[in-house]
């Protein structure tokens, strides 16, 4: 049975609790005596010119920012408005792109500690960038105020991997992560769903008797893609239709950690280790399942919200799945696909949603 008192710490602070060992692959860590989670407003921006667009890129480098600000590589990060974390230097695992930040704040008696889990890669020219530009590996940075961030040392548990752009034969470039911050890389086993890339989309502290006798551990929900070549449908911005793309067949996964730094994958029921499989041919989520975000709605009531691309409607659509424990999931179908007027800002559909319970009604 899942205990949801640890799931809603975005809304209220909780009392002291200690973590116990949840398996030989997870490390014990100290935590602050009280904690509370907050979301922080960031997005992946791309600088193309002096005119601001939805995504901004300069010199093929994607960055995290609290606003769509101009990126000037000649200026230090502290002097660029809105920019809180830049891609890593040349030669590092996240030198080309970072994004998908998940920010949590833990409040203690005398301090506050902020964590940012984010995605990054050192690849260029990947077709998959049109759908998930920063997906690759997962990193972490910390802050004392939510503004000034510093990457932590890369975790020894991060596994070697390759990117689609670097690994033409699926065997080359199996190198350990270079640079700070990397805590999890794509899977090494050929049969897993996340051998090509992964992108974190949610991190929570949850407790479950099945994994930790009622004490809280970090749960990371993410989407991963394999090297399977997928034929692209009509209508996805940035992708030529009827061409093959590696990494497009994404599925949701789960990893757990005692300290937020050393992570262990939890195999789902699908034969690739994913929590859910894509839909059958012709179904709305047959192409991929991306950006899984989970809400603990009540005892035995976990809800995963995710998006896909409906090839028949030629638009992005959000759907959901339910679970009694966070491990076994059942699809419940699509629930929202954006505006119907061609002039609507979401006329191409909706993606990367974030669902929270109402603080007043608890619904």
Tab-separated table of N, CA and C in Angstrom, residues 187-333:
chain	number	residue	atom	x	y	z
A	187	UNK	N	20.300	3.275	-20.503
A	187	UNK	CA	20.582	1.902	-20.121
A	187	UNK	C	21.610	1.232	-21.011
A	188	UNK	N	22.308	0.242	-20.454
A	188	UNK	CA	23.326	-0.490	-21.196
A	188	UNK	C	22.796	-1.783	-21.811
A	189	UNK	N	21.754	-2.355	-21.225
A	189	UNK	CA	21.227	-3.621	-21.730
A	189	UNK	C	20.482	-3.398	-23.040
A	190	UNK	N	20.790	-4.188	-24.046
A	190	UNK	CA	20.271	-3.967	-25.391
A	190	UNK	C	18.751	-4.031	-25.455
A	191	UNK	N	18.145	-4.751	-24.532
A	191	UNK	CA	16.703	-4.990	-24.615
A	191	UNK	C	15.873	-3.908	-23.920
A	192	UNK	N	16.507	-2.975	-23.231
A	192	UNK	CA	15.757	-1.986	-22.472
A	192	UNK	C	15.249	-0.848	-23.359
A	193	UNK	N	14.252	-0.151	-22.861
A	193	UNK	CA	13.572	0.889	-23.630
A	193	UNK	C	14.340	2.196	-23.701
A	194	UNK	N	15.395	2.383	-22.889
A	194	UNK	CA	16.051	3.676	-22.765
A	194	UNK	C	17.528	3.637	-23.132
A	195	UNK	N	17.898	2.844	-24.149
A	195	UNK	CA	19.302	2.715	-24.524
A	195	UNK	C	19.828	3.925	-25.295
A	196	UNK	N	18.951	4.678	-25.943
A	196	UNK	CA	19.374	5.810	-26.766
A	196	UNK	C	19.441	7.108	-25.973
A	197	UNK	N	18.410	7.399	-25.210
A	197	UNK	CA	18.363	8.652	-24.450
A	197	UNK	C	17.305	8.551	-23.363
A	198	UNK	N	17.361	9.463	-22.391
A	198	UNK	CA	16.356	9.546	-21.340
A	198	UNK	C	16.172	10.996	-20.941
A	199	UNK	N	14.974	11.328	-20.438
A	199	UNK	CA	14.671	12.684	-20.002
A	199	UNK	C	13.831	12.630	-18.733
A	200	UNK	N	14.355	13.186	-17.643
A	200	UNK	CA	13.615	13.220	-16.388
A	200	UNK	C	12.422	14.157	-16.534
A	201	UNK	N	11.295	13.801	-15.901
A	201	UNK	CA	10.112	14.660	-15.955
A	201	UNK	C	9.439	14.828	-14.601
A	202	UNK	N	9.798	14.019	-13.599
A	202	UNK	CA	9.188	14.171	-12.280
A	202	UNK	C	10.064	13.480	-11.243
A	203	UNK	N	10.243	14.110	-10.084
A	203	UNK	CA	10.941	13.516	-8.944
A	203	UNK	C	10.124	13.814	-7.696
A	204	UNK	N	9.821	12.781	-6.933
A	204	UNK	CA	9.029	12.934	-5.719
A	204	UNK	C	9.607	12.060	-4.614
A	205	UNK	N	9.269	12.403	-3.369
A	205	UNK	CA	9.543	11.499	-2.252
A	205	UNK	C	8.237	10.776	-1.937
A	206	UNK	N	8.263	9.465	-2.121
A	206	UNK	CA	7.099	8.628	-1.854
A	206	UNK	C	7.540	7.495	-0.945
A	207	UNK	N	6.597	6.908	-0.254
A	207	UNK	CA	6.901	5.752	0.583
A	207	UNK	C	5.991	4.605	0.197
A	208	UNK	N	6.549	3.405	0.250
A	208	UNK	CA	5.805	2.214	-0.142
A	208	UNK	C	6.385	1.027	0.600
A	209	UNK	N	5.530	0.257	1.228
A	209	UNK	CA	5.991	-0.887	2.006
A	209	UNK	C	6.758	-1.897	1.159
A	210	UNK	N	6.503	-1.876	-0.153
A	210	UNK	CA	7.166	-2.844	-1.016
A	210	UNK	C	8.639	-2.539	-1.199
A	211	UNK	N	9.027	-1.274	-0.989
A	211	UNK	CA	10.423	-0.914	-1.250
A	211	UNK	C	11.147	-0.387	-0.029
A	212	UNK	N	10.446	0.099	0.987
A	212	UNK	CA	11.181	0.722	2.087
A	212	UNK	C	10.437	0.700	3.410
A	213	UNK	N	9.647	-0.305	3.644
A	213	UNK	CA	8.933	-0.460	4.914
A	213	UNK	C	8.357	0.845	5.438
A	214	UNK	N	7.728	1.589	4.529
A	214	UNK	CA	6.983	2.763	4.971
A	214	UNK	C	7.756	4.053	5.048
A	215	UNK	N	9.058	4.076	4.717
A	215	UNK	CA	9.802	5.321	4.767
A	215	UNK	C	9.991	5.857	3.358
A	216	UNK	N	10.293	7.159	3.255
A	216	UNK	CA	10.325	7.808	1.967
A	216	UNK	C	11.635	7.625	1.228
A	217	UNK	N	11.540	7.416	-0.076
A	217	UNK	CA	12.692	7.414	-0.968
A	217	UNK	C	12.334	8.262	-2.181
A	218	UNK	N	13.358	8.657	-2.917
A	218	UNK	CA	13.136	9.437	-4.127
A	218	UNK	C	12.650	8.524	-5.248
A	219	UNK	N	11.596	8.965	-5.919
A	219	UNK	CA	11.093	8.290	-7.104
A	219	UNK	C	11.291	9.225	-8.298
A	220	UNK	N	11.981	8.774	-9.315
A	220	UNK	CA	12.158	9.539	-10.541
A	220	UNK	C	11.369	8.885	-11.668
A	221	UNK	N	10.461	9.648	-12.251
A	221	UNK	CA	9.746	9.202	-13.441
A	221	UNK	C	10.373	9.884	-14.651
A	222	UNK	N	10.616	9.122	-15.685
A	222	UNK	CA	11.294	9.669	-16.847
A	222	UNK	C	10.813	8.960	-18.109
A	223	UNK	N	11.126	9.529	-19.257
A	223	UNK	CA	10.843	8.901	-20.542
A	223	UNK	C	12.154	8.542	-21.204
A	224	UNK	N	12.217	7.367	-21.807
A	224	UNK	CA	13.426	6.917	-22.477
A	224	UNK	C	13.110	6.356	-23.846
A	225	UNK	N	14.078	6.484	-24.753
A	225	UNK	CA	13.919	5.964	-26.098
A	225	UNK	C	15.039	5.004	-26.448
A	226	UNK	N	14.744	4.033	-27.299
A	226	UNK	CA	15.732	3.044	-27.733
A	226	UNK	C	16.237	3.410	-29.122
A	227	UNK	N	17.144	2.574	-29.656
A	227	UNK	CA	17.675	2.799	-30.994
A	227	UNK	C	16.767	2.243	-32.090
A	228	UNK	N	15.580	1.793	-31.726
A	228	UNK	CA	14.626	1.337	-32.738
A	228	UNK	C	14.339	2.464	-33.723
A	229	UNK	N	14.379	2.162	-34.999
A	229	UNK	CA	14.086	3.155	-36.020
A	229	UNK	C	12.576	3.211	-36.262
A	230	UNK	N	12.031	4.404	-36.130
A	230	UNK	CA	10.592	4.601	-36.227
A	230	UNK	C	10.283	5.516	-37.401
A	231	UNK	N	9.278	5.158	-38.184
A	231	UNK	CA	8.851	5.970	-39.310
A	231	UNK	C	8.029	7.142	-38.805
A	232	UNK	N	8.417	8.348	-39.168
A	232	UNK	CA	7.747	9.542	-38.655
A	232	UNK	C	6.435	9.793	-39.388
A	233	UNK	N	5.390	10.196	-38.671
A	233	UNK	CA	4.117	10.525	-39.308
A	233	UNK	C	4.137	11.955	-39.849
A	234	UNK	N	3.052	12.320	-40.463
A	234	UNK	CA	2.895	13.673	-40.980
A	234	UNK	C	2.582	14.642	-39.842
A	235	UNK	N	3.178	15.845	-39.899
A	235	UNK	CA	2.704	16.917	-39.040
A	235	UNK	C	3.542	17.268	-37.831
A	236	UNK	N	4.566	16.491	-37.471
A	236	UNK	CA	5.385	16.847	-36.307
A	236	UNK	C	6.345	17.961	-36.695
A	237	UNK	N	6.245	19.115	-36.047
A	237	UNK	CA	7.134	20.230	-36.397
A	237	UNK	C	8.603	19.848	-36.262
A	238	UNK	N	9.377	20.142	-37.277
A	238	UNK	CA	10.806	19.874	-37.237
A	238	UNK	C	11.225	18.508	-37.740
A	239	UNK	N	10.276	17.621	-38.031
A	239	UNK	CA	10.597	16.285	-38.535
A	239	UNK	C	10.015	16.094	-39.930
A	240	UNK	N	10.842	15.595	-40.835
A	240	UNK	CA	10.362	15.263	-42.155
A	240	UNK	C	9.490	14.014	-42.080
A	241	UNK	N	8.298	14.048	-42.660
A	241	UNK	CA	7.435	12.857	-42.598
A	241	UNK	C	8.008	11.713	-43.422
A	242	UNK	N	7.673	10.500	-42.989
A	242	UNK	CA	8.028	9.263	-43.689
A	242	UNK	C	9.533	9.052	-43.758
A	243	UNK	N	10.229	9.485	-42.690
A	243	UNK	CA	11.648	9.190	-42.543
A	243	UNK	C	11.833	8.416	-41.235
A	244	UNK	N	12.941	7.711	-41.104
A	244	UNK	CA	13.175	6.934	-39.894
A	244	UNK	C	14.004	7.734	-38.897
A	245	UNK	N	13.614	7.654	-37.633
A	245	UNK	CA	14.268	8.399	-36.563
A	245	UNK	C	14.546	7.462	-35.400
A	246	UNK	N	15.775	7.460	-34.895
A	246	UNK	CA	16.108	6.701	-33.698
A	246	UNK	C	15.713	7.479	-32.454
A	247	UNK	N	15.213	6.763	-31.446
A	247	UNK	CA	14.872	7.390	-30.177
A	247	UNK	C	13.464	7.931	-30.080
A	248	UNK	N	12.705	7.863	-31.157
A	248	UNK	CA	11.356	8.426	-31.130
A	248	UNK	C	10.373	7.540	-30.365
A	249	UNK	N	10.635	6.242	-30.319
A	249	UNK	CA	9.740	5.316	-29.611
A	249	UNK	C	10.042	5.399	-28.111
A	250	UNK	N	9.450	6.390	-27.447
A	250	UNK	CA	9.708	6.612	-26.017
A	250	UNK	C	8.654	5.938	-25.158
A	251	UNK	N	9.107	5.466	-23.990
A	251	UNK	CA	8.234	4.851	-23.001
A	251	UNK	C	8.604	5.370	-21.620
A	252	UNK	N	7.684	5.291	-20.641
A	252	UNK	CA	7.976	5.809	-19.298
A	252	UNK	C	8.707	4.804	-18.428
A	253	UNK	N	9.623	5.318	-17.597
A	253	UNK	CA	10.374	4.464	-16.687
A	253	UNK	C	10.408	5.025	-15.280
A	254	UNK	N	10.931	4.218	-14.360
A	254	UNK	CA	10.997	4.586	-12.948
A	254	UNK	C	12.373	4.227	-12.402
A	255	UNK	N	12.942	5.133	-11.615
A	255	UNK	CA	14.177	4.858	-10.881
A	255	UNK	C	13.993	5.338	-9.453
A	256	UNK	N	14.732	4.742	-8.524
A	256	UNK	CA	14.623	5.106	-7.112
A	256	UNK	C	15.996	5.391	-6.532
A	257	UNK	N	16.003	6.202	-5.469
A	257	UNK	CA	17.260	6.601	-4.850
A	257	UNK	C	17.049	6.910	-3.380
A	258	UNK	N	18.070	6.672	-2.574
A	258	UNK	CA	18.040	7.054	-1.165
A	258	UNK	C	18.461	8.500	-0.961
A	259	UNK	N	19.267	9.033	-1.872
A	259	UNK	CA	19.828	10.363	-1.662
A	259	UNK	C	19.604	11.329	-2.814
A	260	UNK	N	18.925	10.916	-3.884
A	260	UNK	CA	18.702	11.774	-5.030
A	260	UNK	C	19.877	11.830	-5.979
A	261	UNK	N	20.955	11.117	-5.674
A	261	UNK	CA	22.175	11.148	-6.482
A	261	UNK	C	22.490	9.789	-7.093
A	262	UNK	N	22.348	8.734	-6.315
A	262	UNK	CA	22.637	7.378	-6.776
A	262	UNK	C	21.318	6.665	-7.041
A	263	UNK	N	21.074	6.344	-8.306
A	263	UNK	CA	19.772	5.858	-8.725
A	263	UNK	C	19.831	4.410	-9.189
A	264	UNK	N	18.740	3.687	-8.947
A	264	UNK	CA	18.594	2.308	-9.416
A	264	UNK	C	17.306	2.200	-10.211
A	265	UNK	N	17.403	1.663	-11.421
A	265	UNK	CA	16.204	1.472	-12.235
A	265	UNK	C	15.301	0.410	-11.619
A	266	UNK	N	13.994	0.656	-11.720
A	266	UNK	CA	12.994	-0.312	-11.280
A	266	UNK	C	12.285	-0.830	-12.523
A	267	UNK	N	12.422	-2.114	-12.804
A	267	UNK	CA	11.837	-2.662	-14.024
A	267	UNK	C	10.319	-2.708	-13.928
A	268	UNK	N	9.676	-2.193	-14.968
A	268	UNK	CA	8.231	-2.267	-15.072
A	268	UNK	C	7.787	-3.591	-15.677
A	269	UNK	N	6.489	-3.718	-15.891
A	269	UNK	CA	5.938	-4.983	-16.366
A	269	UNK	C	6.205	-5.230	-17.842
A	270	UNK	N	6.457	-4.164	-18.618
A	270	UNK	CA	6.710	-4.367	-20.037
A	270	UNK	C	8.055	-5.075	-20.233
A	271	UNK	N	8.201	-5.831	-21.293
A	271	UNK	CA	9.417	-6.637	-21.473
A	271	UNK	C	10.664	-5.778	-21.661
A	272	UNK	N	10.513	-4.497	-21.953
A	272	UNK	CA	11.664	-3.601	-22.063
A	272	UNK	C	12.038	-2.964	-20.729
A	273	UNK	N	11.265	-3.239	-19.690
A	273	UNK	CA	11.483	-2.609	-18.397
A	273	UNK	C	10.682	-1.352	-18.186
A	274	UNK	N	9.941	-0.922	-19.181
A	274	UNK	CA	9.130	0.293	-19.073
A	274	UNK	C	7.891	0.042	-18.215
A	275	UNK	N	7.353	1.125	-17.665
A	275	UNK	CA	6.122	1.029	-16.882
A	275	UNK	C	4.904	0.798	-17.758
A	276	UNK	N	4.932	1.343	-18.965
A	276	UNK	CA	3.826	1.219	-19.905
A	276	UNK	C	4.383	1.041	-21.312
A	277	UNK	N	3.618	0.382	-22.161
A	277	UNK	CA	3.985	0.282	-23.564
A	277	UNK	C	3.207	1.326	-24.363
A	278	UNK	N	3.706	1.650	-25.539
A	278	UNK	CA	2.969	2.538	-26.429
A	278	UNK	C	1.703	1.827	-26.898
A	279	UNK	N	0.795	2.587	-27.465
A	279	UNK	CA	-0.447	2.014	-27.934
A	279	UNK	C	-0.277	1.175	-29.190
A	280	UNK	N	-1.314	0.435	-29.519
A	280	UNK	CA	-1.326	-0.345	-30.756
A	280	UNK	C	-1.431	0.581	-31.959
A	281	UNK	N	-1.110	0.061	-33.118
A	281	UNK	CA	-1.175	0.858	-34.347
A	281	UNK	C	-2.574	1.466	-34.504
A	282	UNK	N	-2.615	2.775	-34.757
A	282	UNK	CA	-3.882	3.472	-34.916
A	282	UNK	C	-4.391	4.138	-33.655
A	283	UNK	N	-3.832	3.774	-32.501
A	283	UNK	CA	-4.237	4.420	-31.251
A	283	UNK	C	-3.499	5.742	-31.064
A	284	UNK	N	-4.030	6.591	-30.216
A	284	UNK	CA	-3.533	7.959	-30.091
A	284	UNK	C	-2.100	8.021	-29.564
A	285	UNK	N	-1.661	7.041	-28.776
A	285	UNK	CA	-0.315	7.048	-28.197
A	285	UNK	C	0.555	5.931	-28.753
A	286	UNK	N	0.332	5.576	-30.019
A	286	UNK	CA	1.105	4.504	-30.641
A	286	UNK	C	2.536	4.915	-30.935
A	287	UNK	N	2.799	6.219	-31.072
A	287	UNK	CA	4.126	6.674	-31.473
A	287	UNK	C	5.098	6.700	-30.299
A	288	UNK	N	4.709	7.312	-29.187
A	288	UNK	CA	5.569	7.386	-28.006
A	288	UNK	C	4.746	7.781	-26.789
A	289	UNK	N	5.346	7.634	-25.616
A	289	UNK	CA	4.806	8.137	-24.349
A	289	UNK	C	5.904	8.997	-23.735
A	290	UNK	N	5.616	10.278	-23.531
A	290	UNK	CA	6.646	11.217	-23.090
A	290	UNK	C	6.179	12.029	-21.894
A	291	UNK	N	7.154	12.567	-21.150
A	291	UNK	CA	6.931	13.480	-20.019
A	291	UNK	C	5.955	12.932	-18.982
A	292	UNK	N	6.181	11.723	-18.450
A	292	UNK	CA	5.274	11.214	-17.414
A	292	UNK	C	5.404	12.027	-16.132
A	293	UNK	N	4.262	12.441	-15.605
A	293	UNK	CA	4.216	13.199	-14.344
A	293	UNK	C	3.133	12.580	-13.475
A	294	UNK	N	3.466	12.317	-12.209
A	294	UNK	CA	2.605	11.508	-11.354
A	294	UNK	C	2.037	12.326	-10.210
A	295	UNK	N	0.756	12.105	-9.923
A	295	UNK	CA	0.065	12.734	-8.802
A	295	UNK	C	-0.480	11.629	-7.901
A	296	UNK	N	-0.207	11.727	-6.610
A	296	UNK	CA	-0.804	10.820	-5.631
A	296	UNK	C	-2.144	11.413	-5.213
A	297	UNK	N	-3.216	10.936	-5.835
A	297	UNK	CA	-4.531	11.511	-5.607
A	297	UNK	C	-5.171	11.027	-4.315
A	298	UNK	N	-4.689	9.936	-3.761
A	298	UNK	CA	-5.248	9.383	-2.532
A	298	UNK	C	-4.670	8.012	-2.282
A	299	UNK	N	-5.054	7.366	-1.186
A	299	UNK	CA	-4.554	6.017	-0.902
A	299	UNK	C	-4.875	5.056	-2.043
A	300	UNK	N	-3.869	4.403	-2.582
A	300	UNK	CA	-4.077	3.470	-3.675
A	300	UNK	C	-4.517	4.117	-4.962
A	301	UNK	N	-4.282	5.413	-5.117
A	301	UNK	CA	-4.747	6.141	-6.301
A	301	UNK	C	-3.627	7.016	-6.844
A	302	UNK	N	-2.760	6.398	-7.656
A	302	UNK	CA	-1.695	7.123	-8.339
A	302	UNK	C	-2.132	7.402	-9.774
A	303	UNK	N	-1.834	8.613	-10.259
A	303	UNK	CA	-2.254	8.984	-11.607
A	303	UNK	C	-1.058	9.540	-12.379
A	304	UNK	N	-0.801	8.970	-13.524
A	304	UNK	CA	0.286	9.411	-14.388
A	304	UNK	C	-0.288	10.165	-15.580
A	305	UNK	N	0.189	11.383	-15.782
A	305	UNK	CA	-0.204	12.180	-16.938
A	305	UNK	C	0.973	12.220	-17.907
A	306	UNK	N	0.693	12.027	-19.170
A	306	UNK	CA	1.746	11.994	-20.178
A	306	UNK	C	1.197	12.496	-21.503
A	307	UNK	N	2.087	12.738	-22.467
A	307	UNK	CA	1.606	13.171	-23.776
A	307	UNK	C	2.181	12.288	-24.876
A	308	UNK	N	1.512	12.315	-26.006
A	308	UNK	CA	1.954	11.612	-27.196
A	308	UNK	C	1.543	12.436	-28.418
A	309	UNK	N	1.847	11.909	-29.586
A	309	UNK	CA	1.443	12.568	-30.836
A	309	UNK	C	0.458	11.659	-31.555
A	310	UNK	N	-0.771	12.151	-31.714
A	310	UNK	CA	-1.824	11.409	-32.392
A	310	UNK	C	-1.647	11.598	-33.898
A	311	UNK	N	-1.200	10.560	-34.582
A	311	UNK	CA	-0.911	10.674	-36.004
A	311	UNK	C	-2.173	10.919	-36.830
A	312	UNK	N	-3.317	10.432	-36.366
A	312	UNK	CA	-4.549	10.632	-37.114
A	312	UNK	C	-5.041	12.070	-36.985
A	313	UNK	N	-4.969	12.628	-35.788
A	313	UNK	CA	-5.373	14.024	-35.583
A	313	UNK	C	-4.272	15.014	-35.945
A	314	UNK	N	-3.044	14.519	-36.045
A	314	UNK	CA	-1.863	15.348	-36.297
A	314	UNK	C	-1.747	16.455	-35.253
A	315	UNK	N	-1.771	16.045	-33.992
A	315	UNK	CA	-1.639	16.986	-32.887
A	315	UNK	C	-1.163	16.233	-31.645
A	316	UNK	N	-0.531	16.978	-30.738
A	316	UNK	CA	-0.090	16.409	-29.468
A	316	UNK	C	-1.268	16.333	-28.507
A	317	UNK	N	-1.326	15.246	-27.753
A	317	UNK	CA	-2.471	14.959	-26.890
A	317	UNK	C	-1.963	14.499	-25.523
A	318	UNK	N	-2.670	14.897	-24.466
A	318	UNK	CA	-2.365	14.464	-23.110
A	318	UNK	C	-3.345	13.379	-22.684
A	319	UNK	N	-2.827	12.330	-22.092
A	319	UNK	CA	-3.659	11.265	-21.542
A	319	UNK	C	-3.180	10.880	-20.159
A	320	UNK	N	-3.811	9.857	-19.592
A	320	UNK	CA	-3.413	9.471	-18.241
A	320	UNK	C	-3.557	7.971	-18.024
A	321	UNK	N	-2.884	7.507	-16.984
A	321	UNK	CA	-2.956	6.113	-16.561
A	321	UNK	C	-3.077	6.082	-15.052
A	322	UNK	N	-3.605	5.001	-14.519
A	322	UNK	CA	-3.820	4.874	-13.071
A	322	UNK	C	-3.043	3.685	-12.524
A	323	UNK	N	-2.750	3.762	-11.219
A	323	UNK	CA	-2.013	2.685	-10.564
A	323	UNK	C	-2.346	2.656	-9.081
A	324	UNK	N	-2.415	1.473	-8.488
A	324	UNK	CA	-2.641	1.400	-7.045
A	324	UNK	C	-1.367	1.549	-6.226
A	325	UNK	N	-0.198	1.382	-6.878
A	325	UNK	CA	1.047	1.347	-6.111
A	325	UNK	C	2.226	2.053	-6.773
A	326	UNK	N	2.063	2.580	-7.983
A	326	UNK	CA	3.156	3.240	-8.682
A	326	UNK	C	3.986	2.315	-9.548
A	327	UNK	N	3.697	1.009	-9.526
A	327	UNK	CA	4.453	0.034	-10.305
A	327	UNK	C	3.632	-0.546	-11.453
A	328	UNK	N	2.402	-0.914	-11.187
A	328	UNK	CA	1.522	-1.484	-12.199
A	328	UNK	C	0.539	-0.406	-12.662
A	329	UNK	N	0.572	-0.118	-13.959
A	329	UNK	CA	-0.199	0.993	-14.501
A	329	UNK	C	-1.206	0.518	-15.544
A	330	UNK	N	-2.369	1.187	-15.565
A	330	UNK	CA	-3.423	0.893	-16.531
A	330	UNK	C	-3.802	2.176	-17.245
A	331	UNK	N	-3.757	2.160	-18.561
A	331	UNK	CA	-4.114	3.350	-19.334
A	331	UNK	C	-5.599	3.666	-19.203
A	332	UNK	N	-5.887	4.962	-19.123
A	332	UNK	CA	-7.267	5.416	-19.019
A	332	UNK	C	-7.697	6.262	-20.216
A	333	UNK	N	-6.773	6.528	-21.135
A	333	UNK	CA	-7.135	7.202	-22.368
A	333	UNK	C	-6.771	8.679	-22.405
